[in-house]
mmCIF file of C-alpha atoms in Angstrom:
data_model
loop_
_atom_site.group_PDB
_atom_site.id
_atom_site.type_symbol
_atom_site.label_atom_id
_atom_site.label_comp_id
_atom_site.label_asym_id
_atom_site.label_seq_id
_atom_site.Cartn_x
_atom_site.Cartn_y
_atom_site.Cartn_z
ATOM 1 C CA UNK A 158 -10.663 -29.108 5.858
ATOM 2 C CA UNK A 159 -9.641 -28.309 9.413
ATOM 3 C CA UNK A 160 -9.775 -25.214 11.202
ATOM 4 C CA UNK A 161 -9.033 -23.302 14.122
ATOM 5 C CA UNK A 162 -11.091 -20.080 15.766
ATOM 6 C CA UNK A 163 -8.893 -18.219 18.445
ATOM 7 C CA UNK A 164 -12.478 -15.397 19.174
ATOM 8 C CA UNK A 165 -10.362 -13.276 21.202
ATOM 9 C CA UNK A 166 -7.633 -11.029 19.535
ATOM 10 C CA UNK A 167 -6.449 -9.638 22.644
ATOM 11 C CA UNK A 168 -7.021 -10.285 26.360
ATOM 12 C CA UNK A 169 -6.153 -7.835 29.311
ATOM 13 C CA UNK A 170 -5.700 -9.267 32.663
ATOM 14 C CA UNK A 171 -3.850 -7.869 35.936
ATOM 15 C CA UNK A 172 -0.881 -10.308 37.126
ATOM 16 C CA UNK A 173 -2.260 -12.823 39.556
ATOM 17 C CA UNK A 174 -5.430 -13.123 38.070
ATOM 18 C CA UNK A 175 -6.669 -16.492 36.214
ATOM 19 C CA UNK A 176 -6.674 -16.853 32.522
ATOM 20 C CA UNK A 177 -8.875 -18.183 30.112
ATOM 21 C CA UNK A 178 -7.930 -18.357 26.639
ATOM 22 C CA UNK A 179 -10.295 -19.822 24.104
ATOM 23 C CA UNK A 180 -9.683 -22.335 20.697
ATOM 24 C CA UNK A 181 -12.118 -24.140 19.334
ATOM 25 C CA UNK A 182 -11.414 -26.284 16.367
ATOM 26 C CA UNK A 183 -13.408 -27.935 13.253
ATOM 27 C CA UNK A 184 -11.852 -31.287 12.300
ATOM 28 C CA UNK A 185 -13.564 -34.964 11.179
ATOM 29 C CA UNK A 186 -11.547 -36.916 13.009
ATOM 30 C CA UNK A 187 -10.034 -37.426 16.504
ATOM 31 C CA UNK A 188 -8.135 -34.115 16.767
ATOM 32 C CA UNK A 189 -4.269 -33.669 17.722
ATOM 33 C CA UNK A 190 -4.525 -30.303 19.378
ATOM 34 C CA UNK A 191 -1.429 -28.059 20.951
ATOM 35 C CA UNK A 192 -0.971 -24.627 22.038
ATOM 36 C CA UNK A 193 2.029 -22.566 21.388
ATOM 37 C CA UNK A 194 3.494 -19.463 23.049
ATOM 38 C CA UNK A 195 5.425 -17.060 20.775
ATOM 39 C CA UNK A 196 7.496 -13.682 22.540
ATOM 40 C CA UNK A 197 8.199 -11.123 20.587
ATOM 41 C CA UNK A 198 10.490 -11.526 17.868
ATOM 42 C CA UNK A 199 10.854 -15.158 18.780
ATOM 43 C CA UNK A 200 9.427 -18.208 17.208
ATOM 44 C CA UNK A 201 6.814 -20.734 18.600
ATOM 45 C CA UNK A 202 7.282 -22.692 22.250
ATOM 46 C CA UNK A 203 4.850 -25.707 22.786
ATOM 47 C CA UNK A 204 3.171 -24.844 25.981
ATOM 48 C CA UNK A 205 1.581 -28.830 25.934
ATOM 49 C CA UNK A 206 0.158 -30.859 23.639
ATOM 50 C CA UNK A 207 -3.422 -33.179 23.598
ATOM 51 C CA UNK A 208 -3.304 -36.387 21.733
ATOM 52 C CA UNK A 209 -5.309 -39.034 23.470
ATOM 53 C CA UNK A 210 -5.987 -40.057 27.046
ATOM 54 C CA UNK A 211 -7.255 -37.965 29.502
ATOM 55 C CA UNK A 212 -8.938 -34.623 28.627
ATOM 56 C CA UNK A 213 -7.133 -32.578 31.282
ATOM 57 C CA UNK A 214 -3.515 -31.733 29.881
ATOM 58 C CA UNK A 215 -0.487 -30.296 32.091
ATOM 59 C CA UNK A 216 1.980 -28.460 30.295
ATOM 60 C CA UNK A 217 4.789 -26.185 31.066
ATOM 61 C CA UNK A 218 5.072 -22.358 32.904
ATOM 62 C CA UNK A 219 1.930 -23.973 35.370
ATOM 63 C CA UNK A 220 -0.264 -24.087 31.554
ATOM 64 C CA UNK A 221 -3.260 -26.843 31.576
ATOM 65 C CA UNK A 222 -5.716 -27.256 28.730
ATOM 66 C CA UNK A 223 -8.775 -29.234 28.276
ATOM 67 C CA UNK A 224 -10.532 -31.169 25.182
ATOM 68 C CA UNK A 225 -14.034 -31.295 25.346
ATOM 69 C CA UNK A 226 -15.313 -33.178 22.107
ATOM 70 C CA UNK A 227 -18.904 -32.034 22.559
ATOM 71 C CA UNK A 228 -17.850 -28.570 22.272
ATOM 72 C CA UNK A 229 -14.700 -28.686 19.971
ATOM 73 C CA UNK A 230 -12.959 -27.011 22.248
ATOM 74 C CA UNK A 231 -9.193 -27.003 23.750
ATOM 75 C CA UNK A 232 -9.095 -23.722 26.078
ATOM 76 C CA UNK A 233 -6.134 -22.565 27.875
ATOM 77 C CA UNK A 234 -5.816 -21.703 31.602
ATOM 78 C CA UNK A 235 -3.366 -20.699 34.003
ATOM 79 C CA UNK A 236 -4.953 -19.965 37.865
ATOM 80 C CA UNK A 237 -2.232 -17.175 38.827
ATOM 81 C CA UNK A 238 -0.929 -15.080 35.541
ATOM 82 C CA UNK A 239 2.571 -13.948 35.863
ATOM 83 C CA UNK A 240 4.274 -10.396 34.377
ATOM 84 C CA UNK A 241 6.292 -12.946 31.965
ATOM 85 C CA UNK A 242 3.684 -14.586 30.807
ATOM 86 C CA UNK A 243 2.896 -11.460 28.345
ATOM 87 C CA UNK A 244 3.165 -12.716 24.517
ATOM 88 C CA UNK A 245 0.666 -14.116 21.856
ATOM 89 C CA UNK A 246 -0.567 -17.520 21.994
ATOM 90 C CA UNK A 247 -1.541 -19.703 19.318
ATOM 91 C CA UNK A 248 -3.583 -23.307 19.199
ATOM 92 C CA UNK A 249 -2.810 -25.450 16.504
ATOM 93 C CA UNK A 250 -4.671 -28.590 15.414
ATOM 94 C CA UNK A 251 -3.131 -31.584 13.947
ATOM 95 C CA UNK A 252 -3.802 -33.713 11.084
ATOM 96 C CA UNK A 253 -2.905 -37.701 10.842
ATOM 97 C CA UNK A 254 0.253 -38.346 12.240
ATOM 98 C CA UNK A 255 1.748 -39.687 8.880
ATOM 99 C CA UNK A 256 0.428 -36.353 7.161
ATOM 100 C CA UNK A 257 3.310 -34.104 5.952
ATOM 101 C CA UNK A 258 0.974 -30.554 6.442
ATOM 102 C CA UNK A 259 -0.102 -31.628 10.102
ATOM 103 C CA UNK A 260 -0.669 -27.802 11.841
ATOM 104 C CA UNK A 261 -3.052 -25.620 10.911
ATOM 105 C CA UNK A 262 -2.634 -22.670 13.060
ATOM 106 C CA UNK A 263 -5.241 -20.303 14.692
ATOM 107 C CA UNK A 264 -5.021 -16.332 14.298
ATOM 108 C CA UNK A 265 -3.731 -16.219 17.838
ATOM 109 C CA UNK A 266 -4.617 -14.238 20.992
ATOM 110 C CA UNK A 267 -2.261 -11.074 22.137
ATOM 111 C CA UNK A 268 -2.398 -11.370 26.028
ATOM 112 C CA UNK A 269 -1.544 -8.441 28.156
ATOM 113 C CA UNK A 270 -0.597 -8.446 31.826
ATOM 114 C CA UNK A 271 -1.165 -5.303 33.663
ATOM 115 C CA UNK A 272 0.953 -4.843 36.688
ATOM 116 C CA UNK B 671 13.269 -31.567 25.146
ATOM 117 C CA UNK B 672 13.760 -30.594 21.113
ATOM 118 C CA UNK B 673 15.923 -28.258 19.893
ATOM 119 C CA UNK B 674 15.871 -26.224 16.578
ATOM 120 C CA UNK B 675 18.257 -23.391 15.692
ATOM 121 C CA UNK B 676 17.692 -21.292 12.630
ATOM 122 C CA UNK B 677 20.857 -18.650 11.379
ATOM 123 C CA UNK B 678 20.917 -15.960 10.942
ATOM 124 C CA UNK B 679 18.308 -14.580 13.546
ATOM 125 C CA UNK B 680 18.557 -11.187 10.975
ATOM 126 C CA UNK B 681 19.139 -10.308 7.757
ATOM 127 C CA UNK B 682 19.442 -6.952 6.117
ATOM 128 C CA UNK B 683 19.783 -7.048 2.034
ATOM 129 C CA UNK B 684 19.501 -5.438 -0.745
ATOM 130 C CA UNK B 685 16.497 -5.942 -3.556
ATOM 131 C CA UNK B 686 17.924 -8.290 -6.179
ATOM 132 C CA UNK B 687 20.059 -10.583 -3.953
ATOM 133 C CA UNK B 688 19.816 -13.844 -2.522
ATOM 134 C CA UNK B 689 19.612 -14.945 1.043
ATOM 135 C CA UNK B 690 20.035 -18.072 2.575
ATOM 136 C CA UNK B 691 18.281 -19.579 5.560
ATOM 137 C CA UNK B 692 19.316 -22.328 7.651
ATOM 138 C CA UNK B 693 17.123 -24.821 10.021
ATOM 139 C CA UNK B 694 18.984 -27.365 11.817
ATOM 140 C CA UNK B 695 17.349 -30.014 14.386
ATOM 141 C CA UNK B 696 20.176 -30.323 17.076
ATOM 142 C CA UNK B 697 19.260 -33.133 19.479
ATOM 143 C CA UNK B 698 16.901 -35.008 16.903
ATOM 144 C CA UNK B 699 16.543 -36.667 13.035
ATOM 145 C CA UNK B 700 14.062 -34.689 11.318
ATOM 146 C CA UNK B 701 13.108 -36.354 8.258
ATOM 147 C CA UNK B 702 9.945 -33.499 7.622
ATOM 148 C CA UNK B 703 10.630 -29.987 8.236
ATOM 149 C CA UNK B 704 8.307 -26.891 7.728
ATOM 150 C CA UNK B 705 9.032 -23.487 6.466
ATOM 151 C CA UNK B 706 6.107 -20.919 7.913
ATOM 152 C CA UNK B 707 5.948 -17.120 6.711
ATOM 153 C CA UNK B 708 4.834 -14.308 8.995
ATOM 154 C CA UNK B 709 3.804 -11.094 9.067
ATOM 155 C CA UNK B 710 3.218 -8.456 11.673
ATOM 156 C CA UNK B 711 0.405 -9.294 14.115
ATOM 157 C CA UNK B 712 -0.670 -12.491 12.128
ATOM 158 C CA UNK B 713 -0.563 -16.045 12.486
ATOM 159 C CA UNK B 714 2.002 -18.118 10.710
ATOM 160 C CA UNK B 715 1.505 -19.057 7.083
ATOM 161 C CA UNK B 716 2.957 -22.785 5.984
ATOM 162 C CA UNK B 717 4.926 -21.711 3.048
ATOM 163 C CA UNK B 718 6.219 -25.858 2.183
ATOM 164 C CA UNK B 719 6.991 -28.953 3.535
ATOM 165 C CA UNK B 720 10.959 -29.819 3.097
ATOM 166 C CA UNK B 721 11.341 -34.098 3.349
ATOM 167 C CA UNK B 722 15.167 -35.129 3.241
ATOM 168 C CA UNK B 723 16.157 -35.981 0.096
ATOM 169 C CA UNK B 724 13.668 -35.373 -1.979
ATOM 170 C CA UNK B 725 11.613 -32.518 -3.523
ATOM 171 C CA UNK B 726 9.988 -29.941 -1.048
ATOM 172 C CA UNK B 727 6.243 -29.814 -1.017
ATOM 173 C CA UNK B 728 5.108 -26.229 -1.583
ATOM 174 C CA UNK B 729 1.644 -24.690 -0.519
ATOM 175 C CA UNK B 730 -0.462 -23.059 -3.247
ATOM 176 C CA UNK B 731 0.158 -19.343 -4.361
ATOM 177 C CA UNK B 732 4.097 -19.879 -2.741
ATOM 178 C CA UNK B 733 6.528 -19.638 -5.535
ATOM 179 C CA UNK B 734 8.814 -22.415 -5.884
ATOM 180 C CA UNK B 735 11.299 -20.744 -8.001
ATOM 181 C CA UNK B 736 11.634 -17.866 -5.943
ATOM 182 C CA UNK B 737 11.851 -19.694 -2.235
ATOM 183 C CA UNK B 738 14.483 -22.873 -3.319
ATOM 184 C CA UNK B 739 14.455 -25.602 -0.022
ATOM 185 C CA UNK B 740 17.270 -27.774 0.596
ATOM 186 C CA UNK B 741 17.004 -30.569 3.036
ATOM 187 C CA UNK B 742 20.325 -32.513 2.497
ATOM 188 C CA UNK B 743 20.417 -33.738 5.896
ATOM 189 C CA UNK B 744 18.072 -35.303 8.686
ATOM 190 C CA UNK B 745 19.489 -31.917 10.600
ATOM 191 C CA UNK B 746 19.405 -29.601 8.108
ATOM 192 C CA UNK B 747 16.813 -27.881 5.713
ATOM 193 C CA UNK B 748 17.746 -24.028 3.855
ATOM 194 C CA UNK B 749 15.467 -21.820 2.066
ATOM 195 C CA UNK B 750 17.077 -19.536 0.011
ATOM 196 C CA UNK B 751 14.705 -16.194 -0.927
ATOM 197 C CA UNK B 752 16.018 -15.492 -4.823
ATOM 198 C CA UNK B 753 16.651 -12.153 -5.929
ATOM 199 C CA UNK B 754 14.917 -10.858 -3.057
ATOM 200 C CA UNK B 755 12.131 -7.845 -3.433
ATOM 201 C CA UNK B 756 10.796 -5.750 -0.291
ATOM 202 C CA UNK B 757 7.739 -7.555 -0.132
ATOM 203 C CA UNK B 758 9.949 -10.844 0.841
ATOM 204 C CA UNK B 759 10.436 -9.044 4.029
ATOM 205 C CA UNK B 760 8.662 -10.699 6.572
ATOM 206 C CA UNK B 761 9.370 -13.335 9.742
ATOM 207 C CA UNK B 762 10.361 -16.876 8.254
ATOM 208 C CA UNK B 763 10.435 -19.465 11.174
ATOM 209 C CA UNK B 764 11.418 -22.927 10.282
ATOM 210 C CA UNK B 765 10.343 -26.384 12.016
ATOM 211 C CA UNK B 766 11.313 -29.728 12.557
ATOM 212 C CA UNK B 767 9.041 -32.972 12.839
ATOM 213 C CA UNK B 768 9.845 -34.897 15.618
ATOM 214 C CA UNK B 769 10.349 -39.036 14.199
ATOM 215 C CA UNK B 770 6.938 -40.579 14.618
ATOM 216 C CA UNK B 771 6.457 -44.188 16.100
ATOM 217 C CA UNK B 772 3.280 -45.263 15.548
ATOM 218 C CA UNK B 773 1.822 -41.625 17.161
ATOM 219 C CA UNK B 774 1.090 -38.164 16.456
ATOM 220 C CA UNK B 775 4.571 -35.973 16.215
ATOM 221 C CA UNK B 776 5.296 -33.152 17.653
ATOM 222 C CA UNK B 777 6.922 -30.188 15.531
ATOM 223 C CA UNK B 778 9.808 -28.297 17.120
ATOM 224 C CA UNK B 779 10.270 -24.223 15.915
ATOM 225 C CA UNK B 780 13.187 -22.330 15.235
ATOM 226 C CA UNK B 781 13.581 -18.674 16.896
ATOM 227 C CA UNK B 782 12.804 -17.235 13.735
ATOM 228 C CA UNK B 783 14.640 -15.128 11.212
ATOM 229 C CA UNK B 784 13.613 -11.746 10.193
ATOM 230 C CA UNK B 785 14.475 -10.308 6.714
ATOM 231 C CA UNK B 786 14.226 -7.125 5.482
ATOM 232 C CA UNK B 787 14.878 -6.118 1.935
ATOM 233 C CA UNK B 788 16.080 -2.375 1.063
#
């Protein structure tokens, strides 16, 4: 069965600072990987998406993220954190594309952003 | 991009009632949509699949009986919460499935609806 590990609960950092968040994932097959942004109160945003191609994946708000197979791994980043960037964050692995469960969700990482 | 809408955003009810939930896909057909449960400070919990016109797929330890899905539409999937207790309070959020084409789909979420039962 596939998995996802989020290690950090909650992450502080000051507003400009880089960010680092961390996902690794446990699946048998070529993984279909995303990363989600949730506000309070609100539902999920996909922040991008990895489903082939190159390892190195833009997505929106100035997110990348990068596969590395060897270490079943899809971390966030962001160089320059903004104020409004302050929400939880959750990577999500996907199954086969005709598979009808698809996301399994990881417990998600509360980030802070001190002024 | 994708657009899902879920009404209402709130609901306040009493225990005993019923309380319907829609999910609509606006700018897309969404043959598979997904109805998540969650509670405060956790990840999401896939409650069942809904597929248009025909049975909804439920997870294991989700009551069927008690959370009915509807998807009569390729816009539009409802879960109605039957005679509704305080632990059925929680954060339901609602997905759509993006048609595939011979690649991995991408699933759309609602804004969520929050229910609490007095």
């Amino acid at each position: 069965a596939q998995s996802v590990t989020q290690p950090d609960i909650h992450i502080t950092v000051s507003e400009g600072a880089s960010l680092e968040l961390r996902c690794n994932y446990s699946y048998g097959a070529t993984p279909y990987l995303f990363w989600y942004v949730q506000s309070p109160g609100q539902g999920l945003q996909l922040l991008l998406k990895y489903f082939s191609g190159d390892t190195l994946v833009q997505g929106i708000k100035g997110f990348e993220a990068e596969f590395k197979r060897s270490q079943s791994s899809f971390n966030l980043r962001k160089p320059s954190v903004h104020w409004s960037d302050a929400a939880e964050y959750f990577c999500a692995v996907g199954e086969s594309p005709g598979s009808a469960r698809q996301l399994t969700f990881g417990s998600g990482t509360q980030l802070t952003v001190l002024p | 991009g994708a657009v899902v809408s879920q009404h209402p955003s709130w609901v306040i009810c009493k225990s005993g009632t019923s309380v319907k939930i829609e999910c609509r896909s606006l700018d897309f057909q969404a043959t598979t949509m997904f109805w998540y449960r969650q509670f405060p400070k956790q990840s999401l919990m896939l409650m069942a699949t809904s597929n248009e016109g025909s049975k909804a797929t439920y997870e294991q330890g989700v009551e069927k009986d008690k959370f009915l899905i509807n998807h009569a539409s390729l816009t539009l999937s409802t879960l109605t919460v039957t005679s509704a207790h305080p632990e059925d309070s929680s954060f339901y959020i609602c997905s759509a499935r993006e048609p595939t084409s011979g690649r991995a789909a991408t699933q759309y979420f609602g804004p969520g609806t929050r229910l609490t039962v007095l």
